[in-house]
XYZ file of C-alpha atoms in Angstrom:
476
model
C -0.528 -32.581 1.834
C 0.792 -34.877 4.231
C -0.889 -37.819 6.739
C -0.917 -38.655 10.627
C -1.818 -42.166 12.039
C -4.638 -43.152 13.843
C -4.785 -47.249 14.403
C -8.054 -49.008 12.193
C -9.617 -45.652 11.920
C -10.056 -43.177 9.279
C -6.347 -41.391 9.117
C -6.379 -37.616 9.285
C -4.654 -35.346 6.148
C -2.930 -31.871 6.126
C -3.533 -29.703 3.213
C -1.776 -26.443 3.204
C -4.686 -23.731 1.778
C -2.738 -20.010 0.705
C -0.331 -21.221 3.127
C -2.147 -22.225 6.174
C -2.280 -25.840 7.263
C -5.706 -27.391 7.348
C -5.808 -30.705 8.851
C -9.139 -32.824 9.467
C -10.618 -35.926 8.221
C -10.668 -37.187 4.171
C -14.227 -36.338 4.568
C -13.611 -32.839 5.751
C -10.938 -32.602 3.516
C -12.534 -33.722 0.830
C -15.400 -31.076 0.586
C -13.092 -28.396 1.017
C -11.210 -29.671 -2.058
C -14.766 -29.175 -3.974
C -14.882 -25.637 -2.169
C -11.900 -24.528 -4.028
C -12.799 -26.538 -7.488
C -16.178 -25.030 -7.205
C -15.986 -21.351 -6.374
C -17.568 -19.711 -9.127
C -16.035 -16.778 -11.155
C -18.005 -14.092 -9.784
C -16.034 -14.741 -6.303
C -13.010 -12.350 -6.908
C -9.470 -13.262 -6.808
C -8.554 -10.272 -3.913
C -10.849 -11.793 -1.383
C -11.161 -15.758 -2.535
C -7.605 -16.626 -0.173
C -9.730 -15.522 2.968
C -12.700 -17.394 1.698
C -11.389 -19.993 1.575
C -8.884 -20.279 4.401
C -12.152 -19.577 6.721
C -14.281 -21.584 5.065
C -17.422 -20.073 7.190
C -20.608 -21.083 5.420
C -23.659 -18.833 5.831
C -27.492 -20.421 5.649
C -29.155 -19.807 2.434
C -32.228 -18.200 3.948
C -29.812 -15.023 4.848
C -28.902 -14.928 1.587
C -32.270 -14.859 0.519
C -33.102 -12.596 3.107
C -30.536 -10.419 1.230
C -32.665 -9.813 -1.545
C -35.951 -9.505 0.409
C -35.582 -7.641 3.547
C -32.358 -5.504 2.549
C -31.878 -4.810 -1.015
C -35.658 -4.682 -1.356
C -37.095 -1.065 -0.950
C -32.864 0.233 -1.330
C -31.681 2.375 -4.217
C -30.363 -0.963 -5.712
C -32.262 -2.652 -8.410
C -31.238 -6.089 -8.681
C -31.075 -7.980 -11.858
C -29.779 -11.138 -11.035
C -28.279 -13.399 -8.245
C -26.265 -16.332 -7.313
C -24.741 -17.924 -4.097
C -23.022 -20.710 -2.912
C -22.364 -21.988 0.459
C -19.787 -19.314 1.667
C -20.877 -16.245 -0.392
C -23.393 -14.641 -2.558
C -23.573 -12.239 -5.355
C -26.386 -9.737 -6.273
C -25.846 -8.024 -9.369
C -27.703 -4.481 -10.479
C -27.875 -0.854 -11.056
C -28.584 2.020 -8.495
C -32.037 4.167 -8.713
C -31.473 8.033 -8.777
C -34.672 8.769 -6.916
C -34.057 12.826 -6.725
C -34.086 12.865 -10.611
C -36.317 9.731 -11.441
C -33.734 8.032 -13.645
C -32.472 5.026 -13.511
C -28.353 4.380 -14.295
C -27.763 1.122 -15.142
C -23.947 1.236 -15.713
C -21.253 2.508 -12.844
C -20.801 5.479 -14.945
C -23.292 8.222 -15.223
C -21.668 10.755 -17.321
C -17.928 12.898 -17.807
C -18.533 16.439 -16.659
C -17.351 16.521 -12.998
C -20.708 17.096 -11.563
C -22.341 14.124 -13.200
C -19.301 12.244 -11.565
C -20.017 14.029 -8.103
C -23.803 13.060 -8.514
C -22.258 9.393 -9.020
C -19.894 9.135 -6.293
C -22.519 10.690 -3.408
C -25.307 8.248 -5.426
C -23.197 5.289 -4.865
C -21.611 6.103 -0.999
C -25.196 7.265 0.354
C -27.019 3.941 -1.335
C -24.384 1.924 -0.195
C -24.463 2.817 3.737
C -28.399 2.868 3.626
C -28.240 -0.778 2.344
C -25.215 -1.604 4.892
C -27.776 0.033 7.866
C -30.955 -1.943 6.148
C -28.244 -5.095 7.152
C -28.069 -3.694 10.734
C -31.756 -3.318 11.157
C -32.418 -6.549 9.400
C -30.357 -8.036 12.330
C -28.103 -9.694 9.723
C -25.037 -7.319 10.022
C -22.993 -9.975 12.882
C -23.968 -12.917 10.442
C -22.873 -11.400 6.972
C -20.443 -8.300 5.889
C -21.099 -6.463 2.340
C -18.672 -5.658 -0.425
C -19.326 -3.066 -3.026
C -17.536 -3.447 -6.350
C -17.688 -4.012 -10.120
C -18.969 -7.272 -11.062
C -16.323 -9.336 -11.542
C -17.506 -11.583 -14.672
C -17.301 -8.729 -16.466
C -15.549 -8.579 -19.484
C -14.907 -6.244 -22.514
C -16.874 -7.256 -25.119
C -19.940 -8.242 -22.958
C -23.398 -7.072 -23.533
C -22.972 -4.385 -20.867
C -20.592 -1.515 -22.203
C -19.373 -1.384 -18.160
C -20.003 -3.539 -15.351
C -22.606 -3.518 -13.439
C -22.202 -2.651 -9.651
C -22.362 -5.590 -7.833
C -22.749 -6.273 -3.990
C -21.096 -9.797 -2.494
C -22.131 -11.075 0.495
C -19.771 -13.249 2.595
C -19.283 -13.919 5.859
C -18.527 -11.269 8.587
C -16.269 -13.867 10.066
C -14.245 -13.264 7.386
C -10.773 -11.084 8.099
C -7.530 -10.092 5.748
C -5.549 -12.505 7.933
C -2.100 -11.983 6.396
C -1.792 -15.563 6.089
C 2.022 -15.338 4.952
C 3.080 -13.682 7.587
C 2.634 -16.710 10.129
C 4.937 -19.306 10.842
C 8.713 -19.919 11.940
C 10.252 -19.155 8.336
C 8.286 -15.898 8.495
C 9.190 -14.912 11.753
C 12.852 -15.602 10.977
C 12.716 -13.594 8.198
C 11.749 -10.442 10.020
C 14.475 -10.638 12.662
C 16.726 -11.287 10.085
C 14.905 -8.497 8.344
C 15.831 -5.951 11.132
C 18.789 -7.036 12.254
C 19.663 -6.149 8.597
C 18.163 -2.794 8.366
C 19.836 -1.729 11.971
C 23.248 -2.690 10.133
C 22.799 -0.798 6.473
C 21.513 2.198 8.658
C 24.468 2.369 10.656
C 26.826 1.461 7.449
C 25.106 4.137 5.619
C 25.236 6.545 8.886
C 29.522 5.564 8.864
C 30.134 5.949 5.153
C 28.420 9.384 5.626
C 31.660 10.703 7.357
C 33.700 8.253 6.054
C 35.529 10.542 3.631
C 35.947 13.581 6.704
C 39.753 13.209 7.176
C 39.416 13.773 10.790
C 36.987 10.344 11.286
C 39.255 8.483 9.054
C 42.391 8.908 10.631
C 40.761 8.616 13.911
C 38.983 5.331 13.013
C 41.506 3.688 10.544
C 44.908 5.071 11.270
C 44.633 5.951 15.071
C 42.104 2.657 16.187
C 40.138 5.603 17.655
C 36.603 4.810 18.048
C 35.601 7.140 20.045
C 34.447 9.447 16.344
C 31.891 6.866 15.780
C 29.518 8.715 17.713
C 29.792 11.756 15.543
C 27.376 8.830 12.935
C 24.561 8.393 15.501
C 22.128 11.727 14.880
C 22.860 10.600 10.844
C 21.679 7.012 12.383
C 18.926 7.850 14.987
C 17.498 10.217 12.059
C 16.818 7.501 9.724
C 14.987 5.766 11.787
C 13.196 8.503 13.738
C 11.709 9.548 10.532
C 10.629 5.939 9.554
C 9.362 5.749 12.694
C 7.359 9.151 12.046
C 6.127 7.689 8.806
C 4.488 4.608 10.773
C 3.218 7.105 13.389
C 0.953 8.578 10.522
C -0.125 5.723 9.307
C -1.451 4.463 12.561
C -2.582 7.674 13.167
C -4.713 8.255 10.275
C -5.869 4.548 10.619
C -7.091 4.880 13.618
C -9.685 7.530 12.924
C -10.365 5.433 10.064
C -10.902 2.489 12.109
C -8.211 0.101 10.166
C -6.295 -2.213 11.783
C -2.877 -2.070 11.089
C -0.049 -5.144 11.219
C 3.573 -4.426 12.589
C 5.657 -2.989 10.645
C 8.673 -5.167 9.028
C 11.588 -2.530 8.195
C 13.420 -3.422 4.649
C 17.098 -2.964 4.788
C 18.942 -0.744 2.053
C 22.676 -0.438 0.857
C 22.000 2.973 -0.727
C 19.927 4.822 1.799
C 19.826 2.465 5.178
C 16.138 1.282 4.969
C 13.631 1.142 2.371
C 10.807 2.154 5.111
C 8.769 -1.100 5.917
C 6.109 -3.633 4.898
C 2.851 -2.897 7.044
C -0.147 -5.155 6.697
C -3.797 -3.958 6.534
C -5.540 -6.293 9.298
C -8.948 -5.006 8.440
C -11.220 -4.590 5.187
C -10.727 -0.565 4.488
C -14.311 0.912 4.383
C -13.592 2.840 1.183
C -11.363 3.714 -1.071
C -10.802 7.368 0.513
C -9.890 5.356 3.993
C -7.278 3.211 2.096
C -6.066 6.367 0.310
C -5.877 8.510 3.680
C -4.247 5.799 5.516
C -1.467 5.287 2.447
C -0.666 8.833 1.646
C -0.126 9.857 5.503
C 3.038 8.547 5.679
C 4.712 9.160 2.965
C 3.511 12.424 2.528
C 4.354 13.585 6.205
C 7.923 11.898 5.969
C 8.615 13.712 2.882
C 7.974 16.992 3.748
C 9.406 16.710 7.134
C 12.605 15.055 5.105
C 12.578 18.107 2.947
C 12.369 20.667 5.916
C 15.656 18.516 7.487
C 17.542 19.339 4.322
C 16.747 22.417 4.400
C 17.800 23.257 7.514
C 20.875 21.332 7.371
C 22.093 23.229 4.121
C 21.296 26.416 6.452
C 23.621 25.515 9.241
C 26.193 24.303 6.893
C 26.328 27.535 5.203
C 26.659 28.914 8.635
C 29.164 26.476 9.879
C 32.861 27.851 11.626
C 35.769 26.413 10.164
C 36.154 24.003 13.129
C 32.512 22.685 13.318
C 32.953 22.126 9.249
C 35.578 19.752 10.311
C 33.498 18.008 12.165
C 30.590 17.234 9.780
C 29.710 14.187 7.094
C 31.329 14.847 3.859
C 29.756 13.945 0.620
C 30.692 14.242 -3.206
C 28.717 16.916 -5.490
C 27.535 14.086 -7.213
C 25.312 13.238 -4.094
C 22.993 16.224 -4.272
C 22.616 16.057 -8.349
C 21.011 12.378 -8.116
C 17.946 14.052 -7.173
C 16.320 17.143 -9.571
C 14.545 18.414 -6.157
C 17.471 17.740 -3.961
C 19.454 19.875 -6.245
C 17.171 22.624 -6.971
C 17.241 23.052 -3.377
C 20.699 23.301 -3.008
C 21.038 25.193 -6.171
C 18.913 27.946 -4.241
C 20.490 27.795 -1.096
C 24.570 27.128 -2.163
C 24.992 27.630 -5.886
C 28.635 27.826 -5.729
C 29.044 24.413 -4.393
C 26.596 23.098 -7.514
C 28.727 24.665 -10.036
C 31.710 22.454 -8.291
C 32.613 19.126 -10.740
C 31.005 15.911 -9.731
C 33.269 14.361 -7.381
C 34.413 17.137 -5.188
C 34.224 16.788 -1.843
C 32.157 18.969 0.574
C 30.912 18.569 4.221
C 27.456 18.828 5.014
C 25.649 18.749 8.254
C 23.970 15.735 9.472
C 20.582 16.960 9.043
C 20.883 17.036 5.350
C 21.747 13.301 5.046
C 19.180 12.435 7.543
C 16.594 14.185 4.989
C 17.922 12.766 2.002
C 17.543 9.185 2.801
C 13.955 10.022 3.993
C 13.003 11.729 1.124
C 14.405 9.386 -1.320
C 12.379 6.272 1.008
C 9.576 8.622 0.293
C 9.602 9.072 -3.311
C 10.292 5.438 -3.911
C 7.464 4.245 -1.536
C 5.100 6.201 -3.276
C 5.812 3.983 -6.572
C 2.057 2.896 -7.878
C 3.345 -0.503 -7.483
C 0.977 -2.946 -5.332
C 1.319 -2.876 -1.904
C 3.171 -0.089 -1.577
C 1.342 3.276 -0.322
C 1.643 4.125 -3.603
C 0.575 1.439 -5.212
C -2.695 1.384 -2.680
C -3.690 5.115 -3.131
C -3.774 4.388 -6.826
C -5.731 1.284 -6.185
C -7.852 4.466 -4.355
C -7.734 6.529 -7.476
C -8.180 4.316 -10.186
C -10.153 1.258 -9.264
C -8.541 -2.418 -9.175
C -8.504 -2.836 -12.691
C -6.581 0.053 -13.636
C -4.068 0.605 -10.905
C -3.067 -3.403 -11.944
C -2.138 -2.298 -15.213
C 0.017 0.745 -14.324
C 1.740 -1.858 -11.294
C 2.961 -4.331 -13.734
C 4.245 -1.537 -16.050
C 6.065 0.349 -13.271
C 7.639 -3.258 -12.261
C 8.380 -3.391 -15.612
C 10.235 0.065 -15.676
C 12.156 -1.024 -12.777
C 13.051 -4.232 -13.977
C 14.495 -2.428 -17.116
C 16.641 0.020 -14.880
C 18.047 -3.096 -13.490
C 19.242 -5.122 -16.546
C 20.813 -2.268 -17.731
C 22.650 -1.434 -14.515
C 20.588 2.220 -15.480
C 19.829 2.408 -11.514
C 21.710 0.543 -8.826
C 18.775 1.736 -6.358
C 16.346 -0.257 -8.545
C 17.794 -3.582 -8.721
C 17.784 -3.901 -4.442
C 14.568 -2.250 -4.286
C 12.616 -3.745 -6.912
C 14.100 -7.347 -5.608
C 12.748 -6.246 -2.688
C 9.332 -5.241 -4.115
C 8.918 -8.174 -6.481
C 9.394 -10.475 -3.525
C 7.265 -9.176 -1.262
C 4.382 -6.139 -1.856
C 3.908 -7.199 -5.556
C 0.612 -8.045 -4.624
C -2.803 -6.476 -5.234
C -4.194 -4.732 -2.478
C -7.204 -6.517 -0.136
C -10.585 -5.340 -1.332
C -12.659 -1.955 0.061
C -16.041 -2.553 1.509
C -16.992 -0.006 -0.880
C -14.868 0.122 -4.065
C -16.891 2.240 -6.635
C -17.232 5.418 -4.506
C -14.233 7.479 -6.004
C -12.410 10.095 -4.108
C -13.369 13.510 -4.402
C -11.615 16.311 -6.137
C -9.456 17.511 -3.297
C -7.638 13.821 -2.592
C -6.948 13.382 -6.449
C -5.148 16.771 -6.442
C -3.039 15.076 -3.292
C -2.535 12.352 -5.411
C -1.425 14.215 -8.066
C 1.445 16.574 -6.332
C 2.330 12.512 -4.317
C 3.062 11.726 -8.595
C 5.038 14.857 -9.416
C 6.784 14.749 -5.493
C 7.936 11.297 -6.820
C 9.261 11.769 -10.261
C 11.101 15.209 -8.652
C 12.988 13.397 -6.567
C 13.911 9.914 -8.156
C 14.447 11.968 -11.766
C 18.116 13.195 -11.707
C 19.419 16.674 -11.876
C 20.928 18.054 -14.810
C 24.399 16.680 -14.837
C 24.276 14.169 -12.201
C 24.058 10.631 -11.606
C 20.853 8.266 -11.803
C 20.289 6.864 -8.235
């Protein structure tokens, strides 16, 4: 906190709240001290920053009006309730009014239609209590979150938690509070400015070991070769920039608001791909899943058709054009096991070749391996990543947590033991910066349907296909 003058009256204070500066009166400042001490437990960690940081208080007789006018007469039977100034909490079960059963827990059974007969029980109940809100005129005043109640423990008298619905203010927005402010904003030039430079260095060392560049760079002061590294280094970025492109695509029709993107530089591969902020609540867990697995997905497989098509016109490269291309060790196609089953397909003789000979390659294939490898390691369950939100999508908050820290974990391991030289920049990078749990869904107990967890499945086996090594080669 800090203090500002004011001559015989009351001096103002500055209190910095999840990073944002809140200055006002003691008295002011004051009860929004006893805001934070107060919040109750059942207020949830992933939305209590923007709680707080708006501090918009909501009259009691809406909340009231809650229970009443909207959840009255709904397909949710509440049990209990409790509020405070800025949100509310109404804890129940839904009512299965088709089969005249009641299901008290999230869960209603294992077989996968008992779990279809869950998910459409809980989507349809929640949007008829969300247009109950509309009709009650209430939806401009308050917003609705659907989730598991968040006192719950193991070991409590409920064997799961109950569904419950908070009620907060629809004032309230995922304001990526961190991202403000001159430090920030010098960190993202500084940010790009770095990722233009390991793009190009990775674009240069690329052809770096084609005699023909080298002599004409090194030996000759000829610089006029550089420009055989620009399709390596417009590639790079023109598929990062396709990977965005489906994101914002995808989150459109989705209605999400996205944040600019903030590239991450790499040694290894040129970029990392970038940080991109959700500016908007995601309705559901498929919408945060959609929106997550677009780009990485569609970068991927566009990275993998670029390979493939490079190997093709290398194979079908003159002599002279051969002399002209990026030249690589063997080594650099075994670090991946799908990068080298494809090349094991397409030029066997050059993976029988010992680790470090050289071989030239056509631009294209470089261009796809640094995509695909951006990919693979985006797609790492780890918080904020798109990996880390789509299984957030798949396996609730609670669980996806779990398998975050262990994958950190994993990484962190590669890195003290020098296992992975990729890990130690990118999980820096990671740890830093999209660590983080995800912001919550509107509706976070409606799980995806059959089709998006078989996505999410070949996303998983995509991944460990191209960060596992093949046979023989180095770890990346």
């Amino acid at each position: 906190g800090g203090g500002g003058g004011g001559g015989g009256g009351e001096r103002n204070v500055t209190i910095k709240v999840d990073g944002k500066e809140i200055t006002g009166s003691k008295v002011n400042i004051t009860r929004l001290m006893e805001d934070i001490v107060q919040v109750p437990m059942w207020v949830p960690s992933s939305i209590l920053p923007f709680l707080i940081v708006h501090r918009k208080e909501i009259d009691a007789n809406d909340f009231k009006k809650m229970k009443t006018q909207v959840l009255s007469g709904s397909q949710f039977r509440l049990e209990n309730w409790d509020f405070t100034r800025m949100a509310a909490v109404y804890r129940g079960f839904f009512v299965n009014n088709k089969r005249g059963s009641l299901d008290k827990t999230i869960s209603m059974g294992n077989t996968r239609e008992e779990m279809k007969q869950r998910r459409l029980l809980v989507q349809s109940s929640f949007e008829d209590i969300q247009k109950r809100l509309e009709d009650a005129g209430m939806s401009d005043r308050i917003q609705l979150f659907l989730m598991e109640d968040p006192e719950w423990r193991p070991g409590s008298r409920d064997p799961e938690p109950l569904p419950a619905i908070l009620a907060v203010s629809s004032d309230v927005k995922p304001e990526q509070v961190s991202e403000r402010g001159k430090a920030t904003k010098f960190f993202t030039g500084l940010s790009i400015i770095g990722t233009v430079v390991a793009t190009f260095a990775y674009s240069v060392s690329a052809f770096a070991l084609n005699p023909s560049f080298f002599n004409s760079i090194v030996n000759n002061s000829d610089i006029s070769k550089i420009s055989y590294c620009f399709p390596v280094f417009m590639g790079v970025f023109g598929i990062s920039l396709i990977h965005e492109i489906a994101h914002r695509i995808v989150a459109h029709y989705s209605n999400m608001k996205l944040g600019l993107p903030v590239p991450l530089p790499s040694l290894q591969i040129g970029t990392f791909g970038s940080i991109t902020p959700l500016r908007s609540f995601p309705k559901s867990r498929s919408d945060l899943f959609d929106v997550a697995m677009s780009g990485p997905l569609t970068s991927a497989i566009l990275s993998i058709a670029l390979m493939i098509l490079g190997i093709s016109l290398t194979v079908q490269a003159s002599s002279e054009v051969l002399d002209t291309l990026a030249v690589i060790p063997v080594a650099f196609m075994k670090t991946s096991f799908l990068v080298g089953t494809i090349c094991s397909y397409m030029a066997p003789k050059v993976m029988m070749m010992p680790l470090s000979q050289l071989i030239p390659v056509h631009p294209l294939f470089i261009v796809g391996f640094s995509g695909l490898i951006t990919s693979a390691l985006n797609l790492l369950p780890i918080g904020r990543l798109d990996g880390g939100r789509a299984t957030t999508a798949v396996f609730g908050r609670r669980s996806s947590y779990l398998i975050s820290l262990s994958t950190l974990f994993f990484l962190s391991v590669a890195a003290l033991t020098q296992t992975s030289a990729i890990s130690i920049f990118f999980g820096l990078l990671v740890t830093l910066f999209q660590r983080n749990a995800e912001i919550p869904m509107r509706d976070e107990l409606t799980e995806l349907d059959d089709r998006r967890v078989g996505i999410y499945i070949f996303s998983v086996v995509l991944t460990l296909l191209t960060l596992a090594p093949f046979p023989g080669g180095p770890i990346l």
